[in-house]
Short mmCIF file of C-alpha atoms and ligand atoms in Angstrom, two decimals:
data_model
loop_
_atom_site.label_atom_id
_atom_site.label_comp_id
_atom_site.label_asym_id
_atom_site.label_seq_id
_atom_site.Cartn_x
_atom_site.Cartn_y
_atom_site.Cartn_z
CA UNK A 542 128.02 82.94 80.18
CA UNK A 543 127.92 80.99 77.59
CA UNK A 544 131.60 79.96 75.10
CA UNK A 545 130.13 81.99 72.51
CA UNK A 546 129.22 84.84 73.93
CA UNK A 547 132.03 85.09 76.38
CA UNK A 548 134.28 84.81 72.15
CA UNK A 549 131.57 87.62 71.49
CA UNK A 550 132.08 89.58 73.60
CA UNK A 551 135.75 89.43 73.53
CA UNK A 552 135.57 90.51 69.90
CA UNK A 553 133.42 93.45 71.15
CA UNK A 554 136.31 94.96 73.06
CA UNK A 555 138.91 94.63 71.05
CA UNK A 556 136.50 96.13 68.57
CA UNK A 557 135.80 99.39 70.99
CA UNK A 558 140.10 99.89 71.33
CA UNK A 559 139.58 100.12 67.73
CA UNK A 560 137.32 102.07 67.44
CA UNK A 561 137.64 106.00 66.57
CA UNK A 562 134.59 106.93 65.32
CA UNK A 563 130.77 106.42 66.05
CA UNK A 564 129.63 102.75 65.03
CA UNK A 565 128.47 102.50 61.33
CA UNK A 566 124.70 101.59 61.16
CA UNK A 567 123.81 102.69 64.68
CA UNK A 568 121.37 105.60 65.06
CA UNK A 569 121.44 108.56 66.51
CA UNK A 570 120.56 108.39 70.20
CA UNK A 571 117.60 110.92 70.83
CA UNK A 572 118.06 113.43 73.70
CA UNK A 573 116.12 112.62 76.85
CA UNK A 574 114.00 114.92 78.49
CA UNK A 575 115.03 116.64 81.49
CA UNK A 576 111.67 116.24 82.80
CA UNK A 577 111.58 112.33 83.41
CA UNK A 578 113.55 113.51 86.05
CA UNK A 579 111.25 116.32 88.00
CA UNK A 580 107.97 115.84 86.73
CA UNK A 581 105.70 114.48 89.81
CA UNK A 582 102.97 113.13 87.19
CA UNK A 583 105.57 111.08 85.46
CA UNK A 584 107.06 109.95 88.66
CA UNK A 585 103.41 108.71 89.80
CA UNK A 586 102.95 106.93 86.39
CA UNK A 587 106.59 104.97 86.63
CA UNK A 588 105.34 104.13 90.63
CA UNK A 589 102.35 102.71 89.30
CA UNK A 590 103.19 101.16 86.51
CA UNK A 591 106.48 100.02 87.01
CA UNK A 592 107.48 99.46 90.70
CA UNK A 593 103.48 97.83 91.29
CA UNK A 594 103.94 95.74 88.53
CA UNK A 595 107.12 94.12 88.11
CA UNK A 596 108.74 91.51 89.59
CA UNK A 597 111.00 93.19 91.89
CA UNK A 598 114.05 90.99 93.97
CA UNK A 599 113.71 92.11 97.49
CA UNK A 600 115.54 90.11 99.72
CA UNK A 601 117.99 87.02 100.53
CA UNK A 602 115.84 83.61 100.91
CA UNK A 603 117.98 82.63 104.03
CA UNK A 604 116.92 85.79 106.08
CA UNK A 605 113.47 83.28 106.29
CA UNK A 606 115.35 80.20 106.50
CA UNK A 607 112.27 77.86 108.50
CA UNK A 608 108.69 77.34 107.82
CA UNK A 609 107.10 79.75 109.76
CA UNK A 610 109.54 82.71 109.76
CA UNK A 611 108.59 85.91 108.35
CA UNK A 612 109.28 89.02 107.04
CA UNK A 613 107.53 92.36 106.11
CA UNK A 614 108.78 94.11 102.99
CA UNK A 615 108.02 97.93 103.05
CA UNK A 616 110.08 99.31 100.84
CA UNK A 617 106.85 99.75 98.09
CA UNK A 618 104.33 102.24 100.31
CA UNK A 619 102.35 99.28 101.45
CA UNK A 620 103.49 96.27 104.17
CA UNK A 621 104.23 93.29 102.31
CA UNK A 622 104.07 90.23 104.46
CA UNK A 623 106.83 87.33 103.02
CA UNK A 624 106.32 84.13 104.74
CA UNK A 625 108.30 80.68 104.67
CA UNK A 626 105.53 78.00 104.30
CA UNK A 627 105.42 74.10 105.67
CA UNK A 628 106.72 72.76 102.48
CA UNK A 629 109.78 75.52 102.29
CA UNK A 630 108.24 77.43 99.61
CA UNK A 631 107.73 81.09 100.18
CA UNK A 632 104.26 83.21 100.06
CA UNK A 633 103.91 86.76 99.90
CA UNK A 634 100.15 88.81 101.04
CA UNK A 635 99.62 92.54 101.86
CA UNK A 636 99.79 92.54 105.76
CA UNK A 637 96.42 93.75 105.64
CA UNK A 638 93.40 90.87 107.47
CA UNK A 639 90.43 90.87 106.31
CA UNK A 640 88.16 91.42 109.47
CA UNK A 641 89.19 95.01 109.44
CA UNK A 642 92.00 95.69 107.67
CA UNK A 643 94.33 95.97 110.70
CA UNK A 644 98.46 94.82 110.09
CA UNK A 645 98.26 91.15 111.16
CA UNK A 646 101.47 91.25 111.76
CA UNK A 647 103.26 93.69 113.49
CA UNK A 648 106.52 92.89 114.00
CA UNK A 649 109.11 93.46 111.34
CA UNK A 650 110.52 90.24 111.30
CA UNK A 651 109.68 86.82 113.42
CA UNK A 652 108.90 83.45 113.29
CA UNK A 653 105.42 81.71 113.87
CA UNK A 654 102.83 78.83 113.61
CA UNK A 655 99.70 80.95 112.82
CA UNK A 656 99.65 84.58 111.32
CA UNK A 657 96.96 86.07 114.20
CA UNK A 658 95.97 89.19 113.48
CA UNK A 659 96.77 91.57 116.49
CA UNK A 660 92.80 93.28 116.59
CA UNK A 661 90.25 90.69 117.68
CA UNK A 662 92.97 87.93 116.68
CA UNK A 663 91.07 86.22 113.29
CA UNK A 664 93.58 83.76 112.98
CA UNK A 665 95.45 82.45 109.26
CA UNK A 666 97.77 79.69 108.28
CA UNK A 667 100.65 80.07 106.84
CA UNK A 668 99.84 80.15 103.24
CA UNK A 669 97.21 82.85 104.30
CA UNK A 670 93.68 80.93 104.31
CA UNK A 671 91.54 82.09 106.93
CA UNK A 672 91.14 79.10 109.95
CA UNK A 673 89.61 81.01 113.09
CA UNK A 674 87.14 83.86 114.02
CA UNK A 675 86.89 84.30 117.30
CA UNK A 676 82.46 84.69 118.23
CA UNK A 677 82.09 83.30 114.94
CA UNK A 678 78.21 82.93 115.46
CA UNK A 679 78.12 86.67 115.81
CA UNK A 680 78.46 86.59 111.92
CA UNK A 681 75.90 85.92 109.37
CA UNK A 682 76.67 83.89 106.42
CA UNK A 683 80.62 84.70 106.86
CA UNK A 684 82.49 82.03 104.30
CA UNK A 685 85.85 81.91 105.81
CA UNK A 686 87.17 80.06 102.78
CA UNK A 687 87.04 83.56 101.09
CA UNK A 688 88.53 85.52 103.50
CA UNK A 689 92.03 84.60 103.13
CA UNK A 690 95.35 87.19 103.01
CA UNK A 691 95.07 88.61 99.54
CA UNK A 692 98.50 86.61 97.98
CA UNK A 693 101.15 88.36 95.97
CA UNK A 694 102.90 86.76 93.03
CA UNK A 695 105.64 85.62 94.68
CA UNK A 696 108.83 83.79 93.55
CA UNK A 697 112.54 82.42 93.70
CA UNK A 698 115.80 82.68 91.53
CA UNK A 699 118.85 81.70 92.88
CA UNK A 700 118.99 82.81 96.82
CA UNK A 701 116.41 85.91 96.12
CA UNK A 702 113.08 86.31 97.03
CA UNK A 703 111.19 88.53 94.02
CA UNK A 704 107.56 89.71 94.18
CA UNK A 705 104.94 90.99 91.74
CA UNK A 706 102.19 93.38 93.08
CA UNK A 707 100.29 93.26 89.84
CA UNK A 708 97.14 91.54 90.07
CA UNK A 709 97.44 89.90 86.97
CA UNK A 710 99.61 87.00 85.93
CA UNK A 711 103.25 88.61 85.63
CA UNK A 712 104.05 85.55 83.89
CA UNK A 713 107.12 83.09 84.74
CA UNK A 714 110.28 84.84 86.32
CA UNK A 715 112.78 82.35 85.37
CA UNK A 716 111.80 83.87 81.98
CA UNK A 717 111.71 87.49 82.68
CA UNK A 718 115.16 87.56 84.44
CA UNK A 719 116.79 85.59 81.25
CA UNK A 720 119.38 86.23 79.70
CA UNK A 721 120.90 87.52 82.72
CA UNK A 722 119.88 84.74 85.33
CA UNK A 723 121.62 82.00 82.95
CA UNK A 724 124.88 84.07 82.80
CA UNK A 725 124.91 84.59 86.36
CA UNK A 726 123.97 80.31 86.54
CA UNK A 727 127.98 80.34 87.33
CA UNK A 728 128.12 82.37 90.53
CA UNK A 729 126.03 79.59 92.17
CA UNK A 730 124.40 82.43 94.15
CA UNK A 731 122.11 80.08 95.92
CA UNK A 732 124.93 78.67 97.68
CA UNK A 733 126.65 82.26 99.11
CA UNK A 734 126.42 84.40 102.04
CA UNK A 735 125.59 87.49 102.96
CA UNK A 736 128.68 89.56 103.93
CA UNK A 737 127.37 92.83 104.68
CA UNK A 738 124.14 94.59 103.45
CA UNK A 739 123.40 98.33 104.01
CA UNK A 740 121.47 101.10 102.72
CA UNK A 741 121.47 104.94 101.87
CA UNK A 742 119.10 107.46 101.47
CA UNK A 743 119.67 109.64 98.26
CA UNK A 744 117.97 112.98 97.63
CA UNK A 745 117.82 112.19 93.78
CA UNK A 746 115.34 110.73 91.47
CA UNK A 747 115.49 107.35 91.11
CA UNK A 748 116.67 107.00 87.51
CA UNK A 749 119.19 109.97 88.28
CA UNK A 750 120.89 107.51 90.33
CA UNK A 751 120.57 104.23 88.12
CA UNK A 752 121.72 105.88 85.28
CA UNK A 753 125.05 106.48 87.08
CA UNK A 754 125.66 102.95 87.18
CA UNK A 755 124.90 102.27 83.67
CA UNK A 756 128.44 103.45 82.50
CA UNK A 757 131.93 104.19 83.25
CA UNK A 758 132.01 107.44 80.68
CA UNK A 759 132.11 108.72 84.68
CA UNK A 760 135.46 107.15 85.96
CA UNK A 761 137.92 109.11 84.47
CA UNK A 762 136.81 111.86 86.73
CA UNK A 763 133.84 111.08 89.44
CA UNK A 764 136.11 107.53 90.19
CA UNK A 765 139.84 109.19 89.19
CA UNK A 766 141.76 107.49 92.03
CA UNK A 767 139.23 104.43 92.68
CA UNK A 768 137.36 102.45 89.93
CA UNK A 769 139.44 104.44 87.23
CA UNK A 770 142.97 102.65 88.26
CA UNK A 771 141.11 99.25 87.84
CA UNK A 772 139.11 99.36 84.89
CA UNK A 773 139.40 100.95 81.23
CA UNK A 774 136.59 102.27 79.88
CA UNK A 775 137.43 102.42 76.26
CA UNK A 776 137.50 98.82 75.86
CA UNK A 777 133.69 98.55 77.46
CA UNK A 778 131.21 96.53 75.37
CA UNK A 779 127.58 96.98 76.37
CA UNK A 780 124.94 94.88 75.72
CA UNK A 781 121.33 95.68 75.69
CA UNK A 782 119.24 91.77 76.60
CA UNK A 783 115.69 91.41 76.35
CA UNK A 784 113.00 92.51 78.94
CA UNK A 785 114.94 95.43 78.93
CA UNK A 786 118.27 94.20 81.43
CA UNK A 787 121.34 94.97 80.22
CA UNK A 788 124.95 94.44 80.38
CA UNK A 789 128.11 95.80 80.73
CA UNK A 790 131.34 94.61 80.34
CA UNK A 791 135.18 96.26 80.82
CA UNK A 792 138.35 95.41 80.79
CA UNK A 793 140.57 95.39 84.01
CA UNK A 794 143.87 97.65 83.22
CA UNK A 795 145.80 95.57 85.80
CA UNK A 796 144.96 92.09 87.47
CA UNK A 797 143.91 91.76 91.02
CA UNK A 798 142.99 89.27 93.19
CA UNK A 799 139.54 89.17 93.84
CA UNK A 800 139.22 92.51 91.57
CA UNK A 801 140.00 94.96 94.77
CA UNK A 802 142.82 97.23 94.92
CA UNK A 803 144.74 96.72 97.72
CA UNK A 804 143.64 92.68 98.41
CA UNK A 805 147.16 91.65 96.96
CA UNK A 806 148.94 89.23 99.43
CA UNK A 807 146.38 88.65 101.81
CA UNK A 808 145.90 85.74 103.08
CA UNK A 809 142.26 85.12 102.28
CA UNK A 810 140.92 86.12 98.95
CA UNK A 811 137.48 84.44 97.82
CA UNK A 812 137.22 82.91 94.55
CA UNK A 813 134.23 81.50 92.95
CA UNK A 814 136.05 78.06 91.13
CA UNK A 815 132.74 77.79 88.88
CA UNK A 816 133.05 81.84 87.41
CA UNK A 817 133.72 81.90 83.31
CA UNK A 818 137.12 83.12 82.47
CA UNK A 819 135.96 86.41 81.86
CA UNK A 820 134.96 87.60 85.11
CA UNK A 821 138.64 87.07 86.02
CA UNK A 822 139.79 88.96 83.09
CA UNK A 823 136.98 91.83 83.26
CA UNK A 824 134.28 93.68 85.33
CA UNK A 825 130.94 92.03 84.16
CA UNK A 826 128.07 94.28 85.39
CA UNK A 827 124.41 94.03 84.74
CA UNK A 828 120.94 95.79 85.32
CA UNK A 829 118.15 93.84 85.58
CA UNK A 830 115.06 95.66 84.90
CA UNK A 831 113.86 98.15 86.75
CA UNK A 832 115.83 98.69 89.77
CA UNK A 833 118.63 96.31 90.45
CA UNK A 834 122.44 96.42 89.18
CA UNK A 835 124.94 94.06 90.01
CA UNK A 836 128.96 94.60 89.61
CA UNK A 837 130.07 90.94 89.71
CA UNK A 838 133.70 89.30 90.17
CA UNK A 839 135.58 86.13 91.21
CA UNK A 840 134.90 87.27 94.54
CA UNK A 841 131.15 87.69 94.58
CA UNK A 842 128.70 90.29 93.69
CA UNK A 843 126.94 93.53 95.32
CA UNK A 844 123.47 93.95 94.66
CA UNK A 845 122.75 97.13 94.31
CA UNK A 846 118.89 97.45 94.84
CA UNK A 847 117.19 101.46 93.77
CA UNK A 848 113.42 102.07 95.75
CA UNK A 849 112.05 104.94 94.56
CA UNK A 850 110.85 107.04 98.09
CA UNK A 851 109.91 110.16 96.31
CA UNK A 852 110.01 112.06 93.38
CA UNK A 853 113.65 113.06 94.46
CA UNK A 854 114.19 110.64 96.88
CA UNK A 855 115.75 107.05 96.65
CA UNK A 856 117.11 104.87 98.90
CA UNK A 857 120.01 102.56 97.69
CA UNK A 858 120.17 99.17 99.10
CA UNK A 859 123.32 97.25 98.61
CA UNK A 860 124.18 94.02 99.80
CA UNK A 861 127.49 92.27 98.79
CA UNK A 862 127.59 88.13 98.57
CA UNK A 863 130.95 85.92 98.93
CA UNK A 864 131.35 82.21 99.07
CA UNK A 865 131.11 80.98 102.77
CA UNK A 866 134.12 80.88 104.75
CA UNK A 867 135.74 78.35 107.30
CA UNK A 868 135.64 79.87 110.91
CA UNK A 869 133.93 82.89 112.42
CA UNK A 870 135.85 85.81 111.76
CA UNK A 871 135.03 87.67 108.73
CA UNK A 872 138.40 88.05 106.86
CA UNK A 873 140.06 90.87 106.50
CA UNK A 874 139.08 90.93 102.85
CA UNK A 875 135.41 91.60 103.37
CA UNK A 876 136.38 94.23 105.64
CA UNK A 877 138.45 96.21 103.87
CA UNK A 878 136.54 95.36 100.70
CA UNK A 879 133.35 96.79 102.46
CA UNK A 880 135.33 100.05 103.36
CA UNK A 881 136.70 100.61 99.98
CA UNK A 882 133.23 99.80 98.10
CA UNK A 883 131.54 102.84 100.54
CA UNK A 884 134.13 105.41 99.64
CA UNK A 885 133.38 104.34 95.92
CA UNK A 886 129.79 104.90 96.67
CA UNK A 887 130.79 108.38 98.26
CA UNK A 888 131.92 109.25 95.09
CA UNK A 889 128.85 108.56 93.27
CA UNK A 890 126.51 110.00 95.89
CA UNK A 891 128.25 113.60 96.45
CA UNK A 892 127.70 113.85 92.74
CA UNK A 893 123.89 112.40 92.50
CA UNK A 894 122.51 114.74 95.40
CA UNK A 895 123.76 118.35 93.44
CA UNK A 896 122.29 116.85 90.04
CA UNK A 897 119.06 116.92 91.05
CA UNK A 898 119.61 120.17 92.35
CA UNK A 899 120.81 121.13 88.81
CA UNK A 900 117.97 119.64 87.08
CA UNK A 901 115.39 121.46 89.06
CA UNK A 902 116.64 124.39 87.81
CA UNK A 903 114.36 124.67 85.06
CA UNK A 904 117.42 125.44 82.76
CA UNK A 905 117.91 121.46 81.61
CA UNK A 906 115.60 120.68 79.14
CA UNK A 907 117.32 117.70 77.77
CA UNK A 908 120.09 115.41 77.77
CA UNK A 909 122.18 114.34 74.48
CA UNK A 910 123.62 110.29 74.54
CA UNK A 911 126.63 109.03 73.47
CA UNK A 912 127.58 105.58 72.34
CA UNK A 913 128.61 104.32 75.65
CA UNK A 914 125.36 105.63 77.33
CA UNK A 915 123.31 104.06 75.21
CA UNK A 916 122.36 101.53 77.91
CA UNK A 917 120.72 104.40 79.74
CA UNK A 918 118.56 105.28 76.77
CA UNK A 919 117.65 101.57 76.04
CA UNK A 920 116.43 101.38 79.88
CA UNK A 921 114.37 104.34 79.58
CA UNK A 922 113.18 103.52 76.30
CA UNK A 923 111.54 100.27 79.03
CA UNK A 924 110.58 102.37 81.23
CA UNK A 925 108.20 103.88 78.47
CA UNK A 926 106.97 100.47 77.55
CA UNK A 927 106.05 100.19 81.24
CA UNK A 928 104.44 102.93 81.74
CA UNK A 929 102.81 103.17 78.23
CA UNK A 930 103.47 106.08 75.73
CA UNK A 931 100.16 107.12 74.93
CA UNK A 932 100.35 108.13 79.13
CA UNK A 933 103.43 110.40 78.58
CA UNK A 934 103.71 113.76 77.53
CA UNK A 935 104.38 113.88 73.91
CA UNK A 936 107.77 115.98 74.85
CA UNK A 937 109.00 113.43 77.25
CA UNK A 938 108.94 110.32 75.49
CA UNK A 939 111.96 107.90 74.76
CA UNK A 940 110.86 106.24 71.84
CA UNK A 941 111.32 103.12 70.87
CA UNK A 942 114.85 103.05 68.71
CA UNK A 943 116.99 100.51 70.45
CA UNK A 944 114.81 97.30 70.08
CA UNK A 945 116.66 96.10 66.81
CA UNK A 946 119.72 95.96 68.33
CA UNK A 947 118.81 94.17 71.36
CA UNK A 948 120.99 90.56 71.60
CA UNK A 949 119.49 87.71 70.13
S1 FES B 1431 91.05 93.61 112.02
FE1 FES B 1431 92.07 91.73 112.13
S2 FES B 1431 90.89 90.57 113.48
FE2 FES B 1431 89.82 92.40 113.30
FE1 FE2 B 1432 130.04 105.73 89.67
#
């Protein structure tokens, strides 16, 4: 983060202590429908329109570290085949061949010279052009130069691997992941390891489950003994960036090493030497738009990564990065840090689950904002622009309010 805003935002907290009464000049947050939340239709639209479109981070560059390896992504209702290429670049292609739309791949993860599709083995390169059909005569007028994998956008920012499954130009990433990619320039994420990485299966709509990790109005009572000793939510400052990411930052009540309870005095505690000053002195969290959220600290970050399964149905990835360490043992850090981020997730899951029980009820019809929500209103206020208004029903729509207060 840059001096500035690091001064800015430093002035935003002390302004929120201050603070006793709703901010002067900032509207009134409408309710949201309780609908977004059950309605299959609107579900279908966000799939479509959001999750096929986007650029979406799916996973580490070093789990395909050499040309050749590959990996399928699945986590979008269709196989998506990632592949390391000669010149250490990465392409991405539906695993789908073109003879007769077999997988060409079938394993979920490997390494290989040729991508040889498993049927009557048509044979592809690497970067998915079409070099061998076995009987070839047999065909008439078949033009193997157009027969290649159909390619998806495919980039990389920093250690991830994103993809786009719109067939359109999605236009640059480096630009759609700003401002948040050149504040998190200082964690050097490139350069860090994968500690542990897991994933849970949540029987709650997807946003049902973002929005909990949009604020800590929650921590006084879902995170009492946990996240609520740590931080202090009255001194959060939120930030709403462009292409609809956000940020959100709060104090620490106390300081710990490595921002864990319980890490004091051990022998190993990782520290990023490059972080700003404020990372030490606060909990810097953002969303990147539309489905990954990222705690950050000294120590690393967790990537928290939501894939829509179902209506009411998501699973959670996460997948927590450190510096790299000297010898083979994990320290004891990352193992009790692991432990203690789980039981924080417990906390967050034995509430999501009964919500979406609650809201398919029929009885909640809509939900009123408050100031330190409003990053949950400006994110669905995105997911409108996604999915395109004049597609909504007029009684679930999150207009478009919080655009003029978005950061320059
Ligand atoms: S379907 Fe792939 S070679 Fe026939
Ligand atoms: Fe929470």
């Amino acid at each position: 983060m840059k001096t500035k805003k690091i001064n800015e935002v430093r002035k935003q907290i002390e302004y929120e202590y201050k603070r006793n009464s709703y901010p002067d000049g900032f509207p009134k947050i409408p309710d949201i429908s309780g609908k977004r939340y059950t309605d299959q239709e609107f579900f279908d639209l966000e799939f479509k329109n959001i999750f096929l479109k986007s650029w979406l981070m799916i996973f580490r560059e070093d789990e395909i570290p050499n040309p050749g390896d590959f990996k399928i992504f699945d986590k979008l209702q269709r196989d998506i085949l990632i592949v390391r290429q000669k010149d250490k670049s990465v392409k991405a292609f539906y695993n789908t061949c073109s003879h007769r739309g077999a997988p060409v791949v079938r394993e979920k993860q490997g390494s290989t010279k040729l991508l040889k599709c498993q049927y009557h083995s048509w044979a592809y390169d690497l970067d998915g052009s079409l070099l061998r059909v076995p009987d070839e005569r047999d065909f008439l007028e078949l033009d193997l130069s157009c027969r290649g994998l159909k390619q998806v956008h495919c980039d990389t920012w920093d250690g991830w691997i994103f993809i786009s499954l719109q067939d359109k130009d999605p236009g640059s990433l480096k630009e759609f992941l700003e401002p948040v990619a050149s504040e998190m320039d200082c964690f050097k994420s490139s350069e860090l390891k994968t500690i542990w990485k897991n994933s849970t299966l949540v029987k709650a709509n997807w946003k049902t489950c973002l929005d909990a990790f949009m604020e800590v109005y929650h921590s006084p009572t879902i995170h009492k003994d946990t996240v609520n000793i740590l931080l202090d939510g009255n001194g959060m400052a939120a930030g709403l960036l462009k292409n609809g990411h956000s940020r959100m930052v709060t104090p620490k009540r106390i300081n710990l090493d490595g921002g864990m309870l319980g890490a004091e005095g051990q022998d190993f505690v990782p520290f990023i030497e490059t972080c700003d000053s404020i990372h030490a002195e606060t909990n810097v969290a953002y969303a990147m738009f539309p489905n990954f959220i990222t705690p950050t600290d000294t120590s690393g970050y967790v990537a928290i990564l939501f894939w829509p399964k179902s209506l009411r149905e998501t699973e959670i990835e996460y997948l927590q990065l450190g510096p790299k360490w000297e010898g083979k043992e994990k320290p004891q850090y990352w193992i009790d840090q692991e432990t203690s981020f789980y039981s924080i997730m417990e906390e967050d899951f034995k509430n999501l689950e009964p919500m979406q029980k609650s809201h398919d009820s029929g009885v909640f019809e809509k939900m009123p904002l408050n100031y330190q929500e409003r990053r949950i209103y400006y994110y669905h206020q995105t997911v409108d622009d996604w999915v395109g208004r004049e597609n909504i029903k007029s009684e679930m729509i999150a207009e478009d309010i919080l655009s003029p207060f978005i950061e320059k």
